Short mmCIF file of C-alpha atoms (C1' of nucleotides) in Angstrom, two decimals:
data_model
loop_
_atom_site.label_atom_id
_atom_site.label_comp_id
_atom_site.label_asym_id
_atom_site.label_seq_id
_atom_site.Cartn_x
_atom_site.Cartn_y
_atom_site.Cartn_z
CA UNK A 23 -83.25 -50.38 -72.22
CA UNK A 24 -85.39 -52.42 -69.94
CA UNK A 25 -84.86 -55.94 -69.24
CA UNK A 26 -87.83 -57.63 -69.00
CA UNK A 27 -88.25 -57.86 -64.65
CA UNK A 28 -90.75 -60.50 -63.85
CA UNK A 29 -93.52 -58.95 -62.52
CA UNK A 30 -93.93 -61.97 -59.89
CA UNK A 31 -95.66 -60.43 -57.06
CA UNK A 32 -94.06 -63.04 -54.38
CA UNK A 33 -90.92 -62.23 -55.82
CA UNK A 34 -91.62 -58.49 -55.25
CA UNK A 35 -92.36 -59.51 -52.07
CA UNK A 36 -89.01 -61.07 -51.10
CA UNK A 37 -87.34 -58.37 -52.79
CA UNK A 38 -88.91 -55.90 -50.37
CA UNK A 39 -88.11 -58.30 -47.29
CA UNK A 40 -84.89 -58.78 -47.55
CA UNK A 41 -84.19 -55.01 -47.80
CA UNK A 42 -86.61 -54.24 -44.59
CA UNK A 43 -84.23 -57.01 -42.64
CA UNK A 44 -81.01 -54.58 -44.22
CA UNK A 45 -82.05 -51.95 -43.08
CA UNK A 46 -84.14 -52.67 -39.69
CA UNK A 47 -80.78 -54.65 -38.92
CA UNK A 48 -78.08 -52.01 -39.68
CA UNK A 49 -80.35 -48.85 -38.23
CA UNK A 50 -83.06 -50.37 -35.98
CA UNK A 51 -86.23 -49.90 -36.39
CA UNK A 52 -86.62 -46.28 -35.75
CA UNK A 53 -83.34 -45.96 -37.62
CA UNK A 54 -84.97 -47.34 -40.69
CA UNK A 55 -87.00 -45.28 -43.27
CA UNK A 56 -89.40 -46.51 -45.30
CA UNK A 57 -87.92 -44.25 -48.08
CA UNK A 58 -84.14 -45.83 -47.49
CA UNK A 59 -85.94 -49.77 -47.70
CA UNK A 60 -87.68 -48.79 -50.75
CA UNK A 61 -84.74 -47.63 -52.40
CA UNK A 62 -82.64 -50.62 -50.84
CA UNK A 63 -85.32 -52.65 -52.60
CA UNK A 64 -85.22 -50.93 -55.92
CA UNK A 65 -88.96 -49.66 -55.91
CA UNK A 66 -90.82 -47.01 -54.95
CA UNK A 67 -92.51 -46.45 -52.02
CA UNK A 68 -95.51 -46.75 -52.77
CA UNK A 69 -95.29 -50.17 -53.66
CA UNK A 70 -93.94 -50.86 -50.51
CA UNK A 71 -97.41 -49.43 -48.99
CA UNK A 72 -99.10 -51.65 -51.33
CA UNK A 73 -97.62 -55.21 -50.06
CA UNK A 74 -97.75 -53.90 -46.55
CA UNK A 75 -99.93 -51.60 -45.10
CA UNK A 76 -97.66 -49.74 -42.70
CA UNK A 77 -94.13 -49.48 -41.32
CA UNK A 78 -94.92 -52.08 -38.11
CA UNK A 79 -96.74 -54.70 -40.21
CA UNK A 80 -93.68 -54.71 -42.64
CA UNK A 81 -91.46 -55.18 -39.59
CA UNK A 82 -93.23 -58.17 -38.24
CA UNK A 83 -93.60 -59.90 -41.73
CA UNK A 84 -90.02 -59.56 -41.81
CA UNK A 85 -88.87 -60.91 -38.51
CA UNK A 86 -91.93 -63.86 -39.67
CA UNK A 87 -89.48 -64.31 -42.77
CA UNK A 88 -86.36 -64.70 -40.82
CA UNK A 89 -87.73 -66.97 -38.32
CA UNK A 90 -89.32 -69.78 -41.09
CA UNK A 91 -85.61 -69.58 -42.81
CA UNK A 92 -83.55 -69.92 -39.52
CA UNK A 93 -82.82 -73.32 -39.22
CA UNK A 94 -81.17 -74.94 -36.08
CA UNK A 95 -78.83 -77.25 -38.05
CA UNK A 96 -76.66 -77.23 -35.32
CA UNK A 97 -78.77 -80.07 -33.51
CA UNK A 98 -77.55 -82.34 -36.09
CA UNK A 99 -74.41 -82.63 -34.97
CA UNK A 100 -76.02 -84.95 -32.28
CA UNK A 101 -75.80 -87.55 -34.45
CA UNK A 102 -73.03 -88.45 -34.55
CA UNK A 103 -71.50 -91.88 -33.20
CA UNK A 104 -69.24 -90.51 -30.82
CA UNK A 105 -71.02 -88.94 -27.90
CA UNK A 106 -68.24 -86.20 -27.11
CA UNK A 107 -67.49 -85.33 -30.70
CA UNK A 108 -71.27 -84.66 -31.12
CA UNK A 109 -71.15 -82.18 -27.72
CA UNK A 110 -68.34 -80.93 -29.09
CA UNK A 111 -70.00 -80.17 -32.49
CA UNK A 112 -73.27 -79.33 -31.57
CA UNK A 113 -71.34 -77.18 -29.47
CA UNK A 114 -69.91 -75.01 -31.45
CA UNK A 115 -72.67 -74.93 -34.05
CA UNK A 116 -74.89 -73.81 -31.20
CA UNK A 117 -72.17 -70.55 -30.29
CA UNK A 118 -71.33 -69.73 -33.76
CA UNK A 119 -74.86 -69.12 -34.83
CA UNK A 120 -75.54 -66.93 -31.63
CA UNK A 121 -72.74 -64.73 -32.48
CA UNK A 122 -73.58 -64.45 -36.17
CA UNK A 123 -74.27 -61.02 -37.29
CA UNK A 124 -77.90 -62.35 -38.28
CA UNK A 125 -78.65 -63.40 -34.74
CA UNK A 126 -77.33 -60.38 -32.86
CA UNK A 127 -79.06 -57.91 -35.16
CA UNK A 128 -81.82 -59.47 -33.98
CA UNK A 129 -81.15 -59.66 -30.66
CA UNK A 130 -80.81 -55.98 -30.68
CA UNK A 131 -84.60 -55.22 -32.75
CA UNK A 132 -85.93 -57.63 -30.39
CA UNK A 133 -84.85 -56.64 -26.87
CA UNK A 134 -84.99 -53.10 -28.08
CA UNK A 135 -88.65 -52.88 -29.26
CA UNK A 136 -89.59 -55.94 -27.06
CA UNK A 137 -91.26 -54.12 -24.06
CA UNK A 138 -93.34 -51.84 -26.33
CA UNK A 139 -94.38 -55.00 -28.46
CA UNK A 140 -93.84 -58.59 -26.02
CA UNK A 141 -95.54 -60.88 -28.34
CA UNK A 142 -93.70 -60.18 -31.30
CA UNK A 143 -90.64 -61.42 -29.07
CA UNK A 144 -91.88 -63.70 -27.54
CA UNK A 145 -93.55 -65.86 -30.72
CA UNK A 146 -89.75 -65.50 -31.91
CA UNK A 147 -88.38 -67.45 -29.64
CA UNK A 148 -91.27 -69.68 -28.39
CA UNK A 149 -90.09 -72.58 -30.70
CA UNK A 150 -86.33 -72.83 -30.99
CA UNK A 151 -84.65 -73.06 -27.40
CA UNK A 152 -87.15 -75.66 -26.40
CA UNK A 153 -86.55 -77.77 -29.56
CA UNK A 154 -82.71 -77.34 -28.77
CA UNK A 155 -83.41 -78.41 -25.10
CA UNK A 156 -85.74 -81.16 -26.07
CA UNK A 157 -83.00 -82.67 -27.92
CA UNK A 158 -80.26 -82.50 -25.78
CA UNK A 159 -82.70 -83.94 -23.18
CA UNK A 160 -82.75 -86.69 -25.55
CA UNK A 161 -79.26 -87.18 -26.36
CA UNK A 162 -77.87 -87.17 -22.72
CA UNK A 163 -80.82 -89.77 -22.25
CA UNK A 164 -79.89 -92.09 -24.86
CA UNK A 165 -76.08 -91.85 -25.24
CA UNK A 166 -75.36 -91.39 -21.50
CA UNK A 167 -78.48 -92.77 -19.80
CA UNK A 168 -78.98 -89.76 -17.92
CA UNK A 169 -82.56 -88.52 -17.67
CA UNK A 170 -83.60 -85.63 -15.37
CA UNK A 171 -80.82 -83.68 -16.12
CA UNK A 172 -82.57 -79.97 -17.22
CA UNK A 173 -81.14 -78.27 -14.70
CA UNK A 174 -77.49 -78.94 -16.08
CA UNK A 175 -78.50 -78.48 -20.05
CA UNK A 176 -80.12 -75.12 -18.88
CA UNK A 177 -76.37 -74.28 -16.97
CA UNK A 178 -74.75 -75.72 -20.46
CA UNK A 179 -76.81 -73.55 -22.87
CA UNK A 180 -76.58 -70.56 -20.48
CA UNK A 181 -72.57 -71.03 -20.66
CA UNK A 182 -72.53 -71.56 -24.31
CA UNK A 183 -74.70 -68.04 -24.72
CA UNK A 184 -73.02 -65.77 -22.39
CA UNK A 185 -70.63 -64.51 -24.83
CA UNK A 186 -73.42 -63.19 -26.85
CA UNK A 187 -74.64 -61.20 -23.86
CA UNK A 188 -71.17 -59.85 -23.55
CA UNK A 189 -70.47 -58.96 -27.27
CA UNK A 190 -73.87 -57.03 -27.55
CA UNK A 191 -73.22 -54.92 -24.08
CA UNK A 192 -69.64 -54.40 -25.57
CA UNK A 193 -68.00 -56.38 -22.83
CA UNK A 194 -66.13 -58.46 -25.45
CA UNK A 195 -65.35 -58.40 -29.22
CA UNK A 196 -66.75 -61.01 -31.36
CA UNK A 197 -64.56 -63.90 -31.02
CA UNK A 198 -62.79 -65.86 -33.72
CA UNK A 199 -63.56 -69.03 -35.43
CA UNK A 200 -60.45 -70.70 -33.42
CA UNK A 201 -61.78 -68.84 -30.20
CA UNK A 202 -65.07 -70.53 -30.33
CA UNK A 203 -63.76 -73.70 -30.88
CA UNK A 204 -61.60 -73.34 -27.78
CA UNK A 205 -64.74 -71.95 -25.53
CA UNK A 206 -66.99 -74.85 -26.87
CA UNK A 207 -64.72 -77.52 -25.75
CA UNK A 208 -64.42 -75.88 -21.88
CA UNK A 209 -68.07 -75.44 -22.19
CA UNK A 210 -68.70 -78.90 -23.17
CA UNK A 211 -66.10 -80.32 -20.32
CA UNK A 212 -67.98 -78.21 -17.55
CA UNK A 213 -71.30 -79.61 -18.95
CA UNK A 214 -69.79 -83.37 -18.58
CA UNK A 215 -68.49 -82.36 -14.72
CA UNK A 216 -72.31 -80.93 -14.15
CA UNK A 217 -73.65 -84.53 -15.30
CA UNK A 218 -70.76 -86.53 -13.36
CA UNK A 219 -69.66 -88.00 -16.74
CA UNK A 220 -65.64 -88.19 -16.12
CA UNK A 221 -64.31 -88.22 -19.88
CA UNK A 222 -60.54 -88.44 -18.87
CA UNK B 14 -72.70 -18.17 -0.60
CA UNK B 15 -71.34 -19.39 -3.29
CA UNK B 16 -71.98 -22.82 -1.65
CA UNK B 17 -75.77 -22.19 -2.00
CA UNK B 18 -75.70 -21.33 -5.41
CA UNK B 19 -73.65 -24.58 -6.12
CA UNK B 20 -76.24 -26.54 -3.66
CA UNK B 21 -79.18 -25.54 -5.68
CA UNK B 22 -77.37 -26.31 -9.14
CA UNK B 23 -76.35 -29.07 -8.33
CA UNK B 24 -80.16 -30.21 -7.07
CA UNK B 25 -81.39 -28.90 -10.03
CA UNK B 26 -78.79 -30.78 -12.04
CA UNK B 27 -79.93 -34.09 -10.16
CA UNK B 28 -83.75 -32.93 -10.62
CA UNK B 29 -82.76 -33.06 -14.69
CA UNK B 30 -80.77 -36.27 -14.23
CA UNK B 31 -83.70 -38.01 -12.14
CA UNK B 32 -86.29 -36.94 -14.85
CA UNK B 33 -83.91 -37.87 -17.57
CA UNK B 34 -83.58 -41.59 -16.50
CA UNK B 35 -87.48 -41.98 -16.11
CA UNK B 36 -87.80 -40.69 -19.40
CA UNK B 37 -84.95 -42.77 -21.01
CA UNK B 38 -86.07 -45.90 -18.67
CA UNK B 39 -89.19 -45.99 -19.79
CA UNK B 40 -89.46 -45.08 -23.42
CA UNK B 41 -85.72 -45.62 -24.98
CA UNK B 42 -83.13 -42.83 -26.20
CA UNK B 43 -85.64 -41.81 -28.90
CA UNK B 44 -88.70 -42.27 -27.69
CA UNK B 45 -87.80 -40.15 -25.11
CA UNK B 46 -88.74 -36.27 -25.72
CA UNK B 47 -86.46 -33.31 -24.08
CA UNK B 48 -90.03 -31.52 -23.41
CA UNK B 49 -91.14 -34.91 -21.07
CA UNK B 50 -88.45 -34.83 -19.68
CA UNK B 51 -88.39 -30.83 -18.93
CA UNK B 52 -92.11 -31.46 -17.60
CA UNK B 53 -91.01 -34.45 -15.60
CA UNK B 54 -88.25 -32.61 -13.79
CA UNK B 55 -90.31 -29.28 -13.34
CA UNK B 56 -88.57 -27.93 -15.47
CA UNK B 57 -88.33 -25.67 -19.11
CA UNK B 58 -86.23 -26.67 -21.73
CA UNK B 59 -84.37 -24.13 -21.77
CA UNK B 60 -83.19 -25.11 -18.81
CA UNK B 61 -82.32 -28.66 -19.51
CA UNK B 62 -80.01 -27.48 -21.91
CA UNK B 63 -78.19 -24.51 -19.84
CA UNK B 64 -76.98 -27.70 -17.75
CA UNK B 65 -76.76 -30.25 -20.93
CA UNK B 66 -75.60 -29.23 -24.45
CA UNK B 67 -78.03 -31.57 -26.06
CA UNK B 68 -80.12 -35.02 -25.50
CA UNK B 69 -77.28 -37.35 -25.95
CA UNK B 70 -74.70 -35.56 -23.60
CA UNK B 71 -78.06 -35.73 -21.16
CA UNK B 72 -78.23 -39.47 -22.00
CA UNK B 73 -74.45 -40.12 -21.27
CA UNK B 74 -74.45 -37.97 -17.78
CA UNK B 75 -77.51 -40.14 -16.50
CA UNK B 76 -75.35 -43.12 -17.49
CA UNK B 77 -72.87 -41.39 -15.61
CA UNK B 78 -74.68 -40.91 -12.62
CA UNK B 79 -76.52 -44.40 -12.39
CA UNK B 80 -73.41 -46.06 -12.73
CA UNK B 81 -71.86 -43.79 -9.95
CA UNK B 82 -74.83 -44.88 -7.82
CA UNK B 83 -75.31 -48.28 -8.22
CA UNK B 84 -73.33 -50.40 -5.60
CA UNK B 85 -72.13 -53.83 -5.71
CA UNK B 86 -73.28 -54.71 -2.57
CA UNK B 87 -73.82 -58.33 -3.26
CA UNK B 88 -69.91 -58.67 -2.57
CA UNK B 89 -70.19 -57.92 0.68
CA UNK B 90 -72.11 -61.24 1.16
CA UNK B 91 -69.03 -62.82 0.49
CA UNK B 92 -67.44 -62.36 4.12
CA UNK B 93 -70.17 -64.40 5.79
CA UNK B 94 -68.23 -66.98 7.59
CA UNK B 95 -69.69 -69.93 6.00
CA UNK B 96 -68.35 -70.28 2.78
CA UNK B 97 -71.88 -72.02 1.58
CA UNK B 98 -73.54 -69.48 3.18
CA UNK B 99 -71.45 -67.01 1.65
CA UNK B 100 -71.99 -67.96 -1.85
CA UNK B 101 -75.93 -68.39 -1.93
CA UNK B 102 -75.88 -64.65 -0.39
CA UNK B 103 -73.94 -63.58 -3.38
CA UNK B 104 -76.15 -65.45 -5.78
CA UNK B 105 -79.50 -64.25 -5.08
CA UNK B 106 -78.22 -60.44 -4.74
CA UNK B 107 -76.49 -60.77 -7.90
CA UNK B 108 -79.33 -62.19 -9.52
CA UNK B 109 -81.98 -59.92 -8.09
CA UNK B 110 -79.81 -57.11 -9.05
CA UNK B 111 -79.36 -58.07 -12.31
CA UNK B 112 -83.68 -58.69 -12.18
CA UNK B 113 -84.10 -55.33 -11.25
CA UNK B 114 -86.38 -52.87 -13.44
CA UNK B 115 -83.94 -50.62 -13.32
CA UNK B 116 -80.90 -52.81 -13.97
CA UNK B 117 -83.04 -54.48 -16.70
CA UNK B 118 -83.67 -50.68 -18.06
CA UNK B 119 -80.58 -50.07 -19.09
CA UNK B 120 -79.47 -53.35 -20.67
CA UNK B 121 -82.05 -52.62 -22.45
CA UNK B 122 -80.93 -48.54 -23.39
CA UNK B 123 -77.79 -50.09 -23.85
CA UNK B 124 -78.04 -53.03 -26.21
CA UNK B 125 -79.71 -50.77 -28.19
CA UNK B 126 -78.18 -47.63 -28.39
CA UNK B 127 -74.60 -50.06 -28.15
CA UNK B 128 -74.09 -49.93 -32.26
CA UNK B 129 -73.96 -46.78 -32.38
CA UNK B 130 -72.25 -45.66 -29.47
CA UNK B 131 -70.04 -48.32 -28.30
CA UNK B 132 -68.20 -46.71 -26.49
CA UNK B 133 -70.72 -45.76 -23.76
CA UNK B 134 -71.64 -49.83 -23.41
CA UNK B 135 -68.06 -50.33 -23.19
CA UNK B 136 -67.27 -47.57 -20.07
CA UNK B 137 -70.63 -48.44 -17.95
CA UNK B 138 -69.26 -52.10 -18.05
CA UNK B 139 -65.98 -51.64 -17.21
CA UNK B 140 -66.09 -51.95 -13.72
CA UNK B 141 -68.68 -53.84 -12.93
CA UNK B 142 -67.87 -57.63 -14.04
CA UNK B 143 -63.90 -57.22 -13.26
CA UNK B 144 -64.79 -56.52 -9.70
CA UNK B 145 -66.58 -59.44 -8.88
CA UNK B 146 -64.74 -61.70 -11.23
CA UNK B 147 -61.61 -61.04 -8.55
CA UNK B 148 -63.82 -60.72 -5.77
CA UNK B 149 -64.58 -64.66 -6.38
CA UNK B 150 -61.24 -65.64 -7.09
CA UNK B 151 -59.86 -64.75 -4.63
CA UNK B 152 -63.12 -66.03 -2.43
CA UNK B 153 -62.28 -69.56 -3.70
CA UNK B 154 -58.45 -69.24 -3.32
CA UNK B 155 -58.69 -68.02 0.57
CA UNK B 156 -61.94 -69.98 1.33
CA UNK B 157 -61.35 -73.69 -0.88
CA UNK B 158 -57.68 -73.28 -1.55
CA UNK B 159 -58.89 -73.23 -5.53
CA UNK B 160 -56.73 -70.65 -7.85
CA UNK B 161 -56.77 -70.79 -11.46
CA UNK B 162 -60.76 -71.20 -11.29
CA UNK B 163 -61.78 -68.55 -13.87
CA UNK B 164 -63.28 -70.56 -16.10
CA UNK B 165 -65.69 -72.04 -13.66
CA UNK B 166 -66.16 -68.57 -12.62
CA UNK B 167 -67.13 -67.45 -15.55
CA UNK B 168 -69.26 -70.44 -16.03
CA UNK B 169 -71.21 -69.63 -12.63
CA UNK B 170 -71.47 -65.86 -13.69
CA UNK B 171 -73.20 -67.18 -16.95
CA UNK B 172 -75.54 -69.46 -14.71
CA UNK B 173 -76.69 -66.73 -12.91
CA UNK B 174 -77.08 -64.06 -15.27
CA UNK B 175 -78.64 -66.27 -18.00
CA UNK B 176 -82.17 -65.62 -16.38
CA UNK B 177 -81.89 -61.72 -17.47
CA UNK B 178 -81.36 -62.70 -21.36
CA UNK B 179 -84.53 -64.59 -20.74
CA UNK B 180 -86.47 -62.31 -19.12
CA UNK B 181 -85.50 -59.23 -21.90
CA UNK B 182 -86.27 -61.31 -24.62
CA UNK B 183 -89.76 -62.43 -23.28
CA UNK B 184 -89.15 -66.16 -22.70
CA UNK B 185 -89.76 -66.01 -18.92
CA UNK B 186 -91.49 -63.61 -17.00
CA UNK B 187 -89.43 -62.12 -14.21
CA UNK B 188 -89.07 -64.56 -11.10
CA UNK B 189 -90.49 -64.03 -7.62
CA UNK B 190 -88.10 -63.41 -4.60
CA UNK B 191 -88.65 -66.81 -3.77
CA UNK B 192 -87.76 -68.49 -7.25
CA UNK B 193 -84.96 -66.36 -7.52
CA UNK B 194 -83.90 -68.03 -3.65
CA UNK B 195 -84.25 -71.51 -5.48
CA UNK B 196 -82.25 -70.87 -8.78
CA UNK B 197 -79.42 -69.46 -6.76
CA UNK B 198 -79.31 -71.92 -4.37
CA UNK B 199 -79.60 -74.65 -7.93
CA UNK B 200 -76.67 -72.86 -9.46
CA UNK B 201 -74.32 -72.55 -6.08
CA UNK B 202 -74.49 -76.45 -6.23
CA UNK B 203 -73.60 -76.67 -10.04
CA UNK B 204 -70.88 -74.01 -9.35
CA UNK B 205 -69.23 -75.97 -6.19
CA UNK B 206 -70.12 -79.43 -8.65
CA UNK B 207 -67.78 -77.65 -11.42
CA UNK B 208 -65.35 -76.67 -8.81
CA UNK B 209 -65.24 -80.31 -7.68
CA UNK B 210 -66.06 -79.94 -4.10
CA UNK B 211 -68.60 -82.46 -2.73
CA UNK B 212 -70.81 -80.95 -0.13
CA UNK B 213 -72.86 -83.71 0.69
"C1'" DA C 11 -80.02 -1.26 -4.47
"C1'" DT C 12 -78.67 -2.50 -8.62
"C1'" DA C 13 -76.42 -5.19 -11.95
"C1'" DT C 14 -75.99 -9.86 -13.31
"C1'" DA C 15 -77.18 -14.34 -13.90
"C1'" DA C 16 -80.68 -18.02 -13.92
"C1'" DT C 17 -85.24 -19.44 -14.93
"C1'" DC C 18 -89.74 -19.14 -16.95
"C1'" DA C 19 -93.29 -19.04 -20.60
"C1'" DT C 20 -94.12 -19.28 -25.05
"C1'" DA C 21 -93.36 -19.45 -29.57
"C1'" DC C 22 -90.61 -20.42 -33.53
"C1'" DT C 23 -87.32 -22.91 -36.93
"C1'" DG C 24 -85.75 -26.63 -39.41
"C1'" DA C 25 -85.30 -31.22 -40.35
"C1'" DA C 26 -86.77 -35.86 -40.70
"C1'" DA C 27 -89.88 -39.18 -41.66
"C1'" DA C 28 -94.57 -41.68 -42.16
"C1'" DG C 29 -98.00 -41.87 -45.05
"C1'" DT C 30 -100.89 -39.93 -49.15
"C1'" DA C 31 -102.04 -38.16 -53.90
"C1'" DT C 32 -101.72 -38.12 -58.71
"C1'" DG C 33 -100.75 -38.52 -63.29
"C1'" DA C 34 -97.62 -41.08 -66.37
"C1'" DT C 35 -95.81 -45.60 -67.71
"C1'" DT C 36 -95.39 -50.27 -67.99
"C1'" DA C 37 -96.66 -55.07 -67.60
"C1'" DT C 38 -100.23 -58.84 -67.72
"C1'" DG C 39 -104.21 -61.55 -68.95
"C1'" DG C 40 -107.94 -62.48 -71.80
"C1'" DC D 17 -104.92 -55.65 -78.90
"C1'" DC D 18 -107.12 -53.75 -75.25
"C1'" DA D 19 -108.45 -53.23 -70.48
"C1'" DT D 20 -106.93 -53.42 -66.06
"C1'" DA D 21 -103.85 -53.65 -62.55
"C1'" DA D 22 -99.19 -52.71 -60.92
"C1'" DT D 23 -95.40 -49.69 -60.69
"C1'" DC D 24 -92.99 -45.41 -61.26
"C1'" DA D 25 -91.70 -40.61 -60.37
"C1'" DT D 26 -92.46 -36.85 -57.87
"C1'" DA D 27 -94.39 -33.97 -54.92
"C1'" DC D 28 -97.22 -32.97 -50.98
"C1'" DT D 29 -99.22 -33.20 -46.12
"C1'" DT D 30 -98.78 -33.76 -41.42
"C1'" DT D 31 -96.63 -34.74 -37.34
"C1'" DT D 32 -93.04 -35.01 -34.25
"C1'" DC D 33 -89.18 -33.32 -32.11
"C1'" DA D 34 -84.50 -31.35 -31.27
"C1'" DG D 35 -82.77 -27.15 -30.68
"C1'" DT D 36 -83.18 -21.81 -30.70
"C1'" DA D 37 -84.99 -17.05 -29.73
"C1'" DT D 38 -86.92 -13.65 -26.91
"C1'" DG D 39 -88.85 -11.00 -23.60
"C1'" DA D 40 -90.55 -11.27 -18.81
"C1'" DT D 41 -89.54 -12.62 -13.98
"C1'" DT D 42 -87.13 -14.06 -10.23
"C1'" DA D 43 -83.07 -15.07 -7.53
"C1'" DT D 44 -78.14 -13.94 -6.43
"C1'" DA D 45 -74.14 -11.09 -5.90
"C1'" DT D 46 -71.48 -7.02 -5.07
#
DNA sequence: ATATAATCATACTGAAAAGTATGATTATGG
DNA sequence: CCATAATCATACTTTTCAGTATGATTATAT
């Protein structure tokens, strides 16, 4: 019995992706076999040879893929009227995705095979931080007429990303939802001390 | 006698361990092969394993031994009379410690190695951060008549490590001596600005 | 001095995994 | 409906590498 499978190749494709970011993320990339993604992907693997020509070239479309569907929706939450709630959110947004599972798997490819290949790294995380910074440049611009102030949204967005640090050296356990809440809102008041802004 | 023969196995032993965390340093837990290393520490195989029962007991003894030999001796800065004084010295050693090839080695053996031993992360970081986390509380206590400052401390510690993160994952290349002098002195002020003491 | 232990040199085993080959089978497009 | 391309199933090649075996050689101990 064989249900008709659409032979779409960019289907195919995807297919194949998302098990190469399974399995690079659960075993590294070493860890990973090209048999084990094949499988994962429910095709042989010679058709995985045939949409990518080798084991690297599959790794970098894939970390490609995950980068064009990562979206910093966190920087939203600056929009909102009140200047503190949208710290506060952005916040959180901004500490929740760099503790997702997603993120630190990535982490881990990227500072593992970084030295051997620095561009792929590096073009990973040329765009994001400085759209983030840009942004928060903006908003402390407009909502608190502070300009000049990179030195203290550097010192913020190094607070906010410590924990990551220490959950991938093993110097912490992933915190809860209720635990990031809490560590946003001290993050956000030490951020309002480094600008001067007194909130109470 | 018998203290020769220990002498020259336990020289031997280091020989093995020195080779060992080239090896590891430079090329990772698997790209790392016991016959380089054998070569590297002048050496046979056979050898390497009469002292270690295989590559990832080797692995966890040069843990062993580079945490055993790496001092904290940026703490020491601490006693400098001037408190200012004091904490810039601290700064730039911690940061140029945590800058160092070596230091930036093993973050880099451990985040990836960390999933799927966690608990050799979790032992070589024991120490470490709980040290100087007191060592600055009570600094601040006797010198500013601050307790209960942990989460600024904390805060600062993120400051000043956040530059590492950055460096591993390829968005900065690693700062001179003298930018390092700059960023520590940058982050003393936003620690002593979170601690709400004015020093101009 | 002689037995014992450590080291050397070299080769081998076994397993894992990347990449290839091939013939059969199935889908797709004209 | 037919030709062509894609996929499947399976097996093979080659390389790398951890770990082992062995016999020779050198150091150490009693």
């Amino acid at each position: 019995m064989k249900v008709k499978i659409s032979q779409n190749k960019a289907l195919k494709r995807k297919r194949i992706l998302a098990a190469a970011k399974e399995i690079f993320f659960s075993s590294g990339f070493v860890g990973a076999g090209m048999d084990h993604i094949a499988a994962e992907a429910g095709v042989t693997k010679q058709t995985v040879y045939r949409y990518f020509a080798n084991k690297e070239a599959l790794f970098v479309a894939m970390l490609e893929e995950q980068r064009n569907q990562t979206a910093n929706h966190f920087l939203e939450a600056l929009n909102d009227e009140d200047p503190y709630v949208a710290l506060q959110g952005f916040a959180e947004g901004f500490v929740r995705k760099h503790l997702s599972e997603e993120h630190l798997a990535m982490i881990r490819l990227l500072v593992a095979e970084g030295p051997q290949n620095p561009e792929i790294t590096a073009a990973f995380f040329a765009t994001g931080p400085k759209r983030t910074m840009d942004s928060l440049a903006l908003f402390v611009q407009e909502r608190f007429g502070i300009s000049e102030a990179e030195d203290e949204i550097k010192a913020f967005l190094s607070i906010l990303q410590s924990q990551r640090m220490m959950v991938l050296v093993g110097q912490m356990p992933c915190p809860t939802g209720s635990e990031i809440k809490v560590f946003a809102k001290k993050s956000v008041g030490q951020f309002l001390r480094l600008l001067k802004i007194d909130i109470c």
